[in-house]
Coordinates of C-alpha atoms in Angstrom, one line a residue:
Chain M
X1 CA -21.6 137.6 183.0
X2 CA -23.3 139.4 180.4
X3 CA -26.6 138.9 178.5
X4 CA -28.8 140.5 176.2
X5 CA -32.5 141.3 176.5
X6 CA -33.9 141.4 173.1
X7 CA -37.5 143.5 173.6
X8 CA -40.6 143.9 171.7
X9 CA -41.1 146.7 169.6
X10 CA -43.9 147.8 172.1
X11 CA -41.4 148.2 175.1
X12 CA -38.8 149.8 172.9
X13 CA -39.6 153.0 174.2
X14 CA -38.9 152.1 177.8
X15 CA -35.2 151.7 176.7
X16 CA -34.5 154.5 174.6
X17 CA -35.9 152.8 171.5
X18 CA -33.2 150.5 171.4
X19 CA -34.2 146.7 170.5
X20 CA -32.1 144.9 173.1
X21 CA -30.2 145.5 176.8
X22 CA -27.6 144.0 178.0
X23 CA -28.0 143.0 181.5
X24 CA -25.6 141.2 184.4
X25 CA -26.9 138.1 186.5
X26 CA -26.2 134.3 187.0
X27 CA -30.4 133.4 186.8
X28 CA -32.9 135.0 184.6
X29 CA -34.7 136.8 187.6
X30 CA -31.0 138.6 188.8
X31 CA -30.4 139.6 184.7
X32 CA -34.1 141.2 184.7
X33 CA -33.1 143.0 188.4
X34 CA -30.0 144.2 186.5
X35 CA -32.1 145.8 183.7
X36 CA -34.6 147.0 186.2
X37 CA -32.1 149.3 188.0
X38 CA -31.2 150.8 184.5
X39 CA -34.4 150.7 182.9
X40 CA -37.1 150.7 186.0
X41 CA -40.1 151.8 183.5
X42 CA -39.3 148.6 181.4
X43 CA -39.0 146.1 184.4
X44 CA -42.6 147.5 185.7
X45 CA -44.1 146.4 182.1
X46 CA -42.2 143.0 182.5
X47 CA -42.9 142.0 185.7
X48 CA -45.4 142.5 188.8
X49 CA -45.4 144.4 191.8
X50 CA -44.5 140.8 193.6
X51 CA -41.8 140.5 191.1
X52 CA -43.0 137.6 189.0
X53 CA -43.8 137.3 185.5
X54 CA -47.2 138.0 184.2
X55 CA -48.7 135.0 182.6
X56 CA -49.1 137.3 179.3
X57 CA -45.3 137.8 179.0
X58 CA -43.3 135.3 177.5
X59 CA -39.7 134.8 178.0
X60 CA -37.0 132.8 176.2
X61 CA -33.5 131.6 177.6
X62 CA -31.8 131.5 173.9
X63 CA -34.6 129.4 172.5
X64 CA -36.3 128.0 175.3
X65 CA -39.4 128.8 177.4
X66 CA -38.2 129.8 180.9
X67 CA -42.0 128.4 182.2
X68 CA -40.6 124.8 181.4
X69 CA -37.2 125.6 183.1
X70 CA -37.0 127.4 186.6
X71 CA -38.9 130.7 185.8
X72 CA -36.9 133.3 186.7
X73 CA -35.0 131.5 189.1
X74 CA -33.3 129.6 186.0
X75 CA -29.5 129.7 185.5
X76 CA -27.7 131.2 183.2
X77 CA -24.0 129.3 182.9
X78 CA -22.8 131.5 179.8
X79 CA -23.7 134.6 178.0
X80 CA -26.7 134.3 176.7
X81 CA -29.7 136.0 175.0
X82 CA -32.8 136.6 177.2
X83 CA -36.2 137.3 174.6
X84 CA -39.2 138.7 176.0
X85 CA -41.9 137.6 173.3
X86 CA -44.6 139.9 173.2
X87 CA -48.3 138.5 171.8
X88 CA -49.6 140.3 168.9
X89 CA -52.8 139.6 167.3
X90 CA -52.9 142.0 164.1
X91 CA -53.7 140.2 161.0
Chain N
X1 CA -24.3 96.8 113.2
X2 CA -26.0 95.1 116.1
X3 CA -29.2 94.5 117.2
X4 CA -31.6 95.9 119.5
X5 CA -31.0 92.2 121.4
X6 CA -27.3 92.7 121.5
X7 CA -27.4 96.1 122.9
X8 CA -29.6 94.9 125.6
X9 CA -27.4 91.8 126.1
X10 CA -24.3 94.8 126.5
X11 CA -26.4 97.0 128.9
X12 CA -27.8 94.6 131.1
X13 CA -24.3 93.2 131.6
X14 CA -23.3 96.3 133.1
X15 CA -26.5 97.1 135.1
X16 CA -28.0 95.4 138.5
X17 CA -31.1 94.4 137.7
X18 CA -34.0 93.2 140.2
X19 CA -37.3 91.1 140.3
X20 CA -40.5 92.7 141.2
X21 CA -40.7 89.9 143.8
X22 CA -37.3 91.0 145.0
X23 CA -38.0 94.9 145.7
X24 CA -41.9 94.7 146.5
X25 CA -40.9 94.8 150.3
X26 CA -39.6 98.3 150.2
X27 CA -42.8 99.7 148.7
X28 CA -43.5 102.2 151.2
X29 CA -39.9 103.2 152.1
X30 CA -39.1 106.8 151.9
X31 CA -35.3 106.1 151.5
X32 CA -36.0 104.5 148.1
X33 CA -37.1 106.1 144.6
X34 CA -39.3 104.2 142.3
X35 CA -38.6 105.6 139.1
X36 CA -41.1 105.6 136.4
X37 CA -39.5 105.8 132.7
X38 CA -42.6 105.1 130.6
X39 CA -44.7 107.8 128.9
X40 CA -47.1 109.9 130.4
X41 CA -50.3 107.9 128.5
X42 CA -48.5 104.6 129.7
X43 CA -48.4 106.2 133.6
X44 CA -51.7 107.3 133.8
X45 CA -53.5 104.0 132.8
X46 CA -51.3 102.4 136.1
X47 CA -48.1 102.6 138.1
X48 CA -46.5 101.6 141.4
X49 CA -47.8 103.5 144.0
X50 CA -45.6 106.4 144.9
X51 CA -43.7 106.2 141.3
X52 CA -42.2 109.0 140.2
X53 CA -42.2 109.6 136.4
X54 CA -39.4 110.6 134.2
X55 CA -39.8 109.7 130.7
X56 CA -36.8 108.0 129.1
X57 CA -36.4 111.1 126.8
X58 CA -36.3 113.2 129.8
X59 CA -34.1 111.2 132.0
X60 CA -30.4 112.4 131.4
X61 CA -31.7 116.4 131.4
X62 CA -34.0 116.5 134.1
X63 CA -32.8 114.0 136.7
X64 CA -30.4 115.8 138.0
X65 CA -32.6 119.0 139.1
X66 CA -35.1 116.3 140.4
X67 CA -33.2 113.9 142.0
X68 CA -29.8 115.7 143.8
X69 CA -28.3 112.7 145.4
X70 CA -26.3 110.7 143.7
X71 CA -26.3 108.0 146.1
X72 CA -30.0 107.8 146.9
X73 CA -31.6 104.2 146.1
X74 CA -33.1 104.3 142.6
X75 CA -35.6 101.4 141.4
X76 CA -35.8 101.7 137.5
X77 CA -38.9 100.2 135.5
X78 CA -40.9 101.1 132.7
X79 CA -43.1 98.8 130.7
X80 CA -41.3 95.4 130.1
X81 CA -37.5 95.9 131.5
X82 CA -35.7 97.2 128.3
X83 CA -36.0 101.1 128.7
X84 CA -35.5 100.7 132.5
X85 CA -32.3 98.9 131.7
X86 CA -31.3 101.4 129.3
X87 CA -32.1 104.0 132.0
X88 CA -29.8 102.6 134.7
X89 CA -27.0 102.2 132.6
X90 CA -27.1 106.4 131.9
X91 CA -28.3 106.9 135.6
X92 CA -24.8 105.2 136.0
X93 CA -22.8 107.0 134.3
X94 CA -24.5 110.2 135.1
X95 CA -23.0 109.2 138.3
X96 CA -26.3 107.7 140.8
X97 CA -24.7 104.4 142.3
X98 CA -27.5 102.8 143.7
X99 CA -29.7 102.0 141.0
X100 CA -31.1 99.0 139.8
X101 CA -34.0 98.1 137.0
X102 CA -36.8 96.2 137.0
X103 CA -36.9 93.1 135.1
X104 CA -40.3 92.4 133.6
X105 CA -41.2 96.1 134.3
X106 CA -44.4 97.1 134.9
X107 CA -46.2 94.5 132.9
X108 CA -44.6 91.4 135.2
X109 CA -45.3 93.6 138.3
X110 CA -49.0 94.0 137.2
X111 CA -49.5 90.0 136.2
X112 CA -48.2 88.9 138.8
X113 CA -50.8 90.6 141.4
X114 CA -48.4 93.3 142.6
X115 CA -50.1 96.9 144.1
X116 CA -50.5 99.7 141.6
X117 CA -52.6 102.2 141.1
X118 CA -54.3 105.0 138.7
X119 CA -52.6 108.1 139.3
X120 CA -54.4 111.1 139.7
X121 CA -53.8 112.6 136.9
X122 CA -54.2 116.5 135.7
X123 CA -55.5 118.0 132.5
X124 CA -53.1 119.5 129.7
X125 CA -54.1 122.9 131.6
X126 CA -53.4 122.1 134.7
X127 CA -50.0 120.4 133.5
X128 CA -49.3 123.4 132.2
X129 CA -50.0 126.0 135.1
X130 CA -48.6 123.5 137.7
X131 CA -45.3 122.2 135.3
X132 CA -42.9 124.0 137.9
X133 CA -44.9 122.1 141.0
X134 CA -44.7 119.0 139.5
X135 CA -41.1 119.0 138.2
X136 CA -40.4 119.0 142.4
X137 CA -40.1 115.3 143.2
X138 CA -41.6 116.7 146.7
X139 CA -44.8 117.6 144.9
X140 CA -45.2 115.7 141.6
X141 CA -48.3 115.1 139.9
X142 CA -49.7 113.3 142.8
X143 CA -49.0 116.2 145.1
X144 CA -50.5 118.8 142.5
X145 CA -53.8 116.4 143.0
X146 CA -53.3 116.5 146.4
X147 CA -53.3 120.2 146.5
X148 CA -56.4 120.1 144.1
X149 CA -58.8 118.4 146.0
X150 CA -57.9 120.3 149.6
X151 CA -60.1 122.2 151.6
X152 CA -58.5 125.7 153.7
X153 CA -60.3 128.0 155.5
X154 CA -58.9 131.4 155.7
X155 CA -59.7 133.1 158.9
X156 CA -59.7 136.4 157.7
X157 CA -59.0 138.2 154.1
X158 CA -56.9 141.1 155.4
X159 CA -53.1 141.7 155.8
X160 CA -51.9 138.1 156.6
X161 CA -55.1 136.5 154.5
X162 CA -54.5 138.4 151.6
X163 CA -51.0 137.2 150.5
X164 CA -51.9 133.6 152.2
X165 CA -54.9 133.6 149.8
X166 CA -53.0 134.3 146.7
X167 CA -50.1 131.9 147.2
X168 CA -52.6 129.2 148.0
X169 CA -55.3 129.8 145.0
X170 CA -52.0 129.9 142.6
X171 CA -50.7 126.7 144.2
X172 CA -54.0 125.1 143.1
X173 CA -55.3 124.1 146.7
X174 CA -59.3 123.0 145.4
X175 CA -60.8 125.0 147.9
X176 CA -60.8 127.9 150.2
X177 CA -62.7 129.3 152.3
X178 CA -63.1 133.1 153.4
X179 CA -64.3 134.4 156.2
X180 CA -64.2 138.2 156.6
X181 CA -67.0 140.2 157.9
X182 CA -65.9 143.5 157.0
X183 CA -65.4 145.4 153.8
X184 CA -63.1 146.7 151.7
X185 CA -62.1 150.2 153.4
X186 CA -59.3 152.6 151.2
X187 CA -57.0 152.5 154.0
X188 CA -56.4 148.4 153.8
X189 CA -55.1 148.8 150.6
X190 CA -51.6 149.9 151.8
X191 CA -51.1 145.9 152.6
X192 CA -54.4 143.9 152.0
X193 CA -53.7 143.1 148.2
X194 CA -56.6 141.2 147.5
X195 CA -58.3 143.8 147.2
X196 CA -59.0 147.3 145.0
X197 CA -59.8 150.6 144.2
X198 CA -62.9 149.3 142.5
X199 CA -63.8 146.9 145.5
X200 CA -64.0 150.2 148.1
X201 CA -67.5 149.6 149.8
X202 CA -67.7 145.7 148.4
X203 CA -67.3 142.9 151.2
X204 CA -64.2 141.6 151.4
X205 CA -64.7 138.0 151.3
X206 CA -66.8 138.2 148.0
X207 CA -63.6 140.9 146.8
X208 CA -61.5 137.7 147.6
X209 CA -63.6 135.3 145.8
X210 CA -63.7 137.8 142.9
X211 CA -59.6 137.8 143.1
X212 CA -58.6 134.5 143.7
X213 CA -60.8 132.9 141.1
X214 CA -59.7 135.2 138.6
X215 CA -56.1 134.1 139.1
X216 CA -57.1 130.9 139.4
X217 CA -60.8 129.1 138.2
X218 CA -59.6 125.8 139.6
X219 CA -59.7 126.8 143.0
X220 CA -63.4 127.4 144.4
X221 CA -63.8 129.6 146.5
X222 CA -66.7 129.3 149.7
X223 CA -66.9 133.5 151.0
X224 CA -68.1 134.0 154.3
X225 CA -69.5 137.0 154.8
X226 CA -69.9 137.0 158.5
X227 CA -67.9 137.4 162.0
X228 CA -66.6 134.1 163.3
X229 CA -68.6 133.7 167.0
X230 CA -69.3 130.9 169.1
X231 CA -72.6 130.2 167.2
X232 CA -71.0 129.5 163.3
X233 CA -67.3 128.4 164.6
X234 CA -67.6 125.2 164.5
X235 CA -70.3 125.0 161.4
X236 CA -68.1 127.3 159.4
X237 CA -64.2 125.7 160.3
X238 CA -65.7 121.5 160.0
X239 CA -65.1 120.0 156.7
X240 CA -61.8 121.8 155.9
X241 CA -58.2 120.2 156.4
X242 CA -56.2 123.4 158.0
X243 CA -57.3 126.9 159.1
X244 CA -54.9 129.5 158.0
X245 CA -55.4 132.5 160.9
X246 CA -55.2 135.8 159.6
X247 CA -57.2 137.6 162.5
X248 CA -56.6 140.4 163.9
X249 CA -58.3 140.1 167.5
X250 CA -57.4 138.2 170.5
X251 CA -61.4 136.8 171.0
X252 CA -61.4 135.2 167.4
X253 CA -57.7 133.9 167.8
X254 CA -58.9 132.1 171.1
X255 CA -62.0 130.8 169.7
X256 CA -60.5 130.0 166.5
X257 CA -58.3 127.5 168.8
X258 CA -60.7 125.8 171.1
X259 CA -62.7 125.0 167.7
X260 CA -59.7 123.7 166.2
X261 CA -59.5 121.3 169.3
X262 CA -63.0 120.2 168.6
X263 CA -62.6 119.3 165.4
X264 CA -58.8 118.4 165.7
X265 CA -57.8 121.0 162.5
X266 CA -54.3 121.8 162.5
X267 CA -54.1 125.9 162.8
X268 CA -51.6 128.0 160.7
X269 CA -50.8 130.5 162.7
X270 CA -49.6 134.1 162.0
X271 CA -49.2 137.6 163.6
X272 CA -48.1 140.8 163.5
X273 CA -47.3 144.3 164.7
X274 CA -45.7 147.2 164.0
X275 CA -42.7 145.6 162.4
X276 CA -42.7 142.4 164.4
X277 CA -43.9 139.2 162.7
X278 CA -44.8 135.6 164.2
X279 CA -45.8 132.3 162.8
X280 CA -46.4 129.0 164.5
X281 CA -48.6 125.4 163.3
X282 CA -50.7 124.9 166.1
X283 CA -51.7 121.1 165.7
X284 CA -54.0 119.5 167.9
X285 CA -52.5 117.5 170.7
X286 CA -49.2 116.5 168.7
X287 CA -48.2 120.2 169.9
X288 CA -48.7 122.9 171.9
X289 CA -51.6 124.8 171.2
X290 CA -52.5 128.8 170.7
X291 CA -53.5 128.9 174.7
X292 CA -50.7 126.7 175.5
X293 CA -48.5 129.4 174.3
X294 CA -50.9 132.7 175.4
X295 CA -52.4 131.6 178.3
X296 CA -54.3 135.0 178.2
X297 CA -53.9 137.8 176.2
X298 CA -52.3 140.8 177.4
X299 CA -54.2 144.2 178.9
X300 CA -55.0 146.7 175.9
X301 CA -52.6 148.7 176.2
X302 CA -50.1 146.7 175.7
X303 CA -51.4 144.9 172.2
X304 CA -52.6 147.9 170.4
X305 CA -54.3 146.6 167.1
X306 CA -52.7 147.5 163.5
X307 CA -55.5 150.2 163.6
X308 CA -54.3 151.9 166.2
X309 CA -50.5 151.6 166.3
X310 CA -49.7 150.8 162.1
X311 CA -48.0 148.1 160.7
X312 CA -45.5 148.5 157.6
X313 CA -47.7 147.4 154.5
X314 CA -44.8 144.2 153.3
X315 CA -44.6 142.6 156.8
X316 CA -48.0 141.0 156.6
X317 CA -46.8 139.7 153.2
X318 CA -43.5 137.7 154.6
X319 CA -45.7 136.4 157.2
X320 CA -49.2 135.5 155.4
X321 CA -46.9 133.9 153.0
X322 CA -44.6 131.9 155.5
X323 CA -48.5 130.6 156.2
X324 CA -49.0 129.9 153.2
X325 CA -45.7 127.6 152.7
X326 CA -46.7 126.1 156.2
X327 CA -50.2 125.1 154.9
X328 CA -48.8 123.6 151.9
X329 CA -46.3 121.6 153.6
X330 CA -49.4 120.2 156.4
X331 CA -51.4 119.6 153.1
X332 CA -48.3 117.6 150.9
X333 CA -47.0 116.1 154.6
X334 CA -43.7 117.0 153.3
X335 CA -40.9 119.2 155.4
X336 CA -41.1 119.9 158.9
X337 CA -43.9 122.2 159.7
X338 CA -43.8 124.5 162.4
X339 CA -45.4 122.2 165.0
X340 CA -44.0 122.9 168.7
X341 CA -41.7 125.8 167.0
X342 CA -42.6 129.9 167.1
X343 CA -40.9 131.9 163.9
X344 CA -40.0 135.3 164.8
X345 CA -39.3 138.3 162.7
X346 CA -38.0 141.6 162.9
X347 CA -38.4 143.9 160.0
X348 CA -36.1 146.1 161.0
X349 CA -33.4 144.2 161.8
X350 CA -34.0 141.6 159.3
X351 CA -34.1 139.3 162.0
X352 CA -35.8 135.7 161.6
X353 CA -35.7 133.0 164.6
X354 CA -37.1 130.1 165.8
X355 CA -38.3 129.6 169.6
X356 CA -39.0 126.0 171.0
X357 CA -42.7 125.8 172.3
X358 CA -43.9 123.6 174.2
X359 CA -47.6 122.0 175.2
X360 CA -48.6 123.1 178.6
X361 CA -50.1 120.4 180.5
X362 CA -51.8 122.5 182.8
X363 CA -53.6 124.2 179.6
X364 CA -57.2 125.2 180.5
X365 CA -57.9 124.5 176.2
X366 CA -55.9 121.6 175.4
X367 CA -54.2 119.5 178.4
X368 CA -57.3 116.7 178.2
X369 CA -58.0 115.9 175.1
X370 CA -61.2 114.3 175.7
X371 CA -62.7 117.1 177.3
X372 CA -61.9 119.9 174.9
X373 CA -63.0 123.6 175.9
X374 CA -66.3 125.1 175.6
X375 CA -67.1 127.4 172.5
X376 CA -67.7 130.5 174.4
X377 CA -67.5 134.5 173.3
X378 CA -64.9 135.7 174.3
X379 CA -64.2 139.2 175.6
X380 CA -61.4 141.2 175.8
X381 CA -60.2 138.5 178.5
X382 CA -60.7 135.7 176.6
X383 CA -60.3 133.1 179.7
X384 CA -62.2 130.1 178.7
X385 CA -65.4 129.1 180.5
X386 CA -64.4 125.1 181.1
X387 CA -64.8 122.0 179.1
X388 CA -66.5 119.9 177.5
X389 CA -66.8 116.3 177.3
X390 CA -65.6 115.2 173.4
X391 CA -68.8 114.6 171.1
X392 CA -67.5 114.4 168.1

């Protein structure tokens, strides 16, 4: 099944300066190991050594906050659009 | 030829009509419009609370553009019953069918002990420079007065502050504050529009006072010349009824929030970068709040300021004025603010969506609200230092 990653302008250049990857995987955590083997640069900025996500990286499943669903162990039943929100600050 | 008392006779036949005793129990109710046919002069010296007011001689032109449905629930009166049946028989065949009129109008309403109130009312000026606000049955007069006598603190008079600033002063909100510690540099005028050429060297904050009240002398505007810190945040944010963030650090974002908490301010929210835009309305424990949603900034490296990486001059202006809609709607309580909800945009790909957020309860700032967090410095970190105990 495939999903896209839509990425933060910030990580763009870890993917060829595209704004989105697709990526294959029935949870979150197998779509972002599916990106990882493609783009390994951009799954090093996403997650940590231990493979988890770093508290200052948000993801979405379609609209949702993966922390109040399974973290990357949450399933993915249909194709579906994974965001990685970044946190800006400029003003 | 027939009389005034035969036409009445003929209209009234063909309208509902209602006593005040009858509809005074729906006072209140959203889902029903009291409609206000009198004149101005007769409205301002007393009305229904919440009437709105269409003149007689307005009624068939306007009522369309201010009230689209045709089948919402339309009470009628004006100053004795004749107008207001007069009124509902054109609503009528304009098309509305659930309107009735008042019988006695006002007057009865009035004698017999019913509510009603003064209207705030605006000078010939101000009805003037606020005619297309008012014409919005959302705002009216009595949302233009609403507008008049709020308070806003801008946090910040840059990219995001600047177009937040000028939408808000134009909308008439009574008074803003501007904090901006910095001044006016020849490379923020690519985006930060309250300023000028002949501001270069001048403080911003007193650049935005000089702006703001020339566009509009209602609005009064409080400069603050200084860098919100743990010391002034809670001196310089109490007394006003929304913050409207424009920063452009992590630190003053965080500390901007746990004050906010103390003093239970609902925080517009905005953002940006590059091309990338975000607003959110963090609103003290009915949502989640800025920490809630950042738990803790990211390293350097990976949130480069606009300083150091750019940002295209218009995206701070979509964003500081999606703030400025947001604060509007907190201070007119109309619409559905963006409480619990994260805009996203993409400049490049045109790209606007909407994330669900929700309030951590594990948040170091904002999962016990009695014990909100210290007001602390914060470094480049920003983790909070603990809690307090509520004092205020």
């Amino acid at each position: 099944m495939m999903h896209t990653i839509r990425l933060p302008t910030i990580l763009r250049v870890h993917a060829g300066g595209d704004s989105s990857v697709t990526a294959c995987g029935s949870t979150v955590g197998e779509a972002f190991s599916d990106m990882g083997r493609r783009y390994p640069a951009l799954a090093s900025q996403l997650l940590d050594p231990d493979g988890s996500v770093p508290v200052f990286v948000n993801v979405f499943l379609n609209d949702e906050d993966i922390r109040y669903l399974k973290g990357l162990d949450t399933p993915i039943t249909q194709p579906s659009e994974i965001t990685v929100l970044p946190s800006v600050a400029g003003g | 030829m027939v009389t005034f008392q035969d036409l009445l006779r003929k209209v009234k036949a063909q309208i509902r009509e209602v006593t005040p005793a009858e509809v005074e129990p729906r006072l209140g109710d959203e889902d029903l419009l009291w409609l206000d046919v009198r004149e101005h002069e007769e409205y301002e010296q007393g009305a229904i609370p919440g009437a709105h007011l269409i003149p007689r001689g307005l009624l068939e032109t306007s009522i369309s553009m201010q009230v689209p449905d045709p089948d919402k629930e339309i009470v009628v009166y004006c100053a004795g019953g004749a107008r207001s049946a007069l009124a509902a028989l054109s609503l009528q065949e304009l098309g509305y069918e659930n309107v009735v009129s008042m019988s006695g109008g006002f007057g009865q309403w009035k004698a017999e002990g019913r509510p009603w109130s003064e209207p705030v009312t605006l000078s010939s000026d101000q009805k003037v420079r606020y005619s297309r606000h008012t014409m919005l049955p959302e705002v009216g007069e009595e949302g233009q007065a609403k507008l008049l006598n709020s308070r806003v603190l801008l946090v910040g008079a840059g990219g995001l502050g600047s177009p937040a600033a000028l939408y808000l002063a134009a909308a008439g909100v009574g008074v803003l504050g501007v904090v901006d510690f910095d001044v006016v540099d020849a490379s923020n005028l690519q985006r930060q529009i309250l300023h000028n050429m002949d501001r270069l060297g001048h403080s911003k904050a007193e650049s935005a006072r000089e702006t703001l009240t020339a566009l509009n002398p209602d609005v009064k505007v409080e400069p603050y010349g200084e860098r919100l810190s743990a010391a002034n945040v809670l001196e310089v944010m109490s007394g006003y009824d929304l913050v409207v963030d424009g920063g452009d650090n992590f630190p003053t974002r965080y500390l901007v929030n746990d004050a906010s908490l103390h003093l239970r301010i609902p925080v517009v929210h905005g953002a940006i970068f590059r091309f990338e835009g975000q607003a959110s309305v963090f609103h003290p424990y009915q949502g989640p709040c800025y920490r809630c949603l950042f738990p803790q900034p990211p390293p350097p490296e990976l949130a480069p300021s606009c300083a150091e990486a750019g940002v295209l001059g218009v995206l701070p202006g979509i964003i500081g004025s999606i703030e400025a809609m947001e604060a509007i709607k907190l201070l007119l309580g109309i619409g559905d603010p963006l409480v619990g909800k994260l805009l996203t945009y993409d400049a490049l790909t045109e790209d606007f969506r909407i994330l669900n957020l929700r309030r951590n309860p594990d948040c170091l700032a904002c999962a016990d609200e009695s014990r909100p967090p210290a007001i602390v410095e914060y470094d480049q970190y920003c983790m909070p230092a603990g809690s307090v105990a509520r004092t205020v």
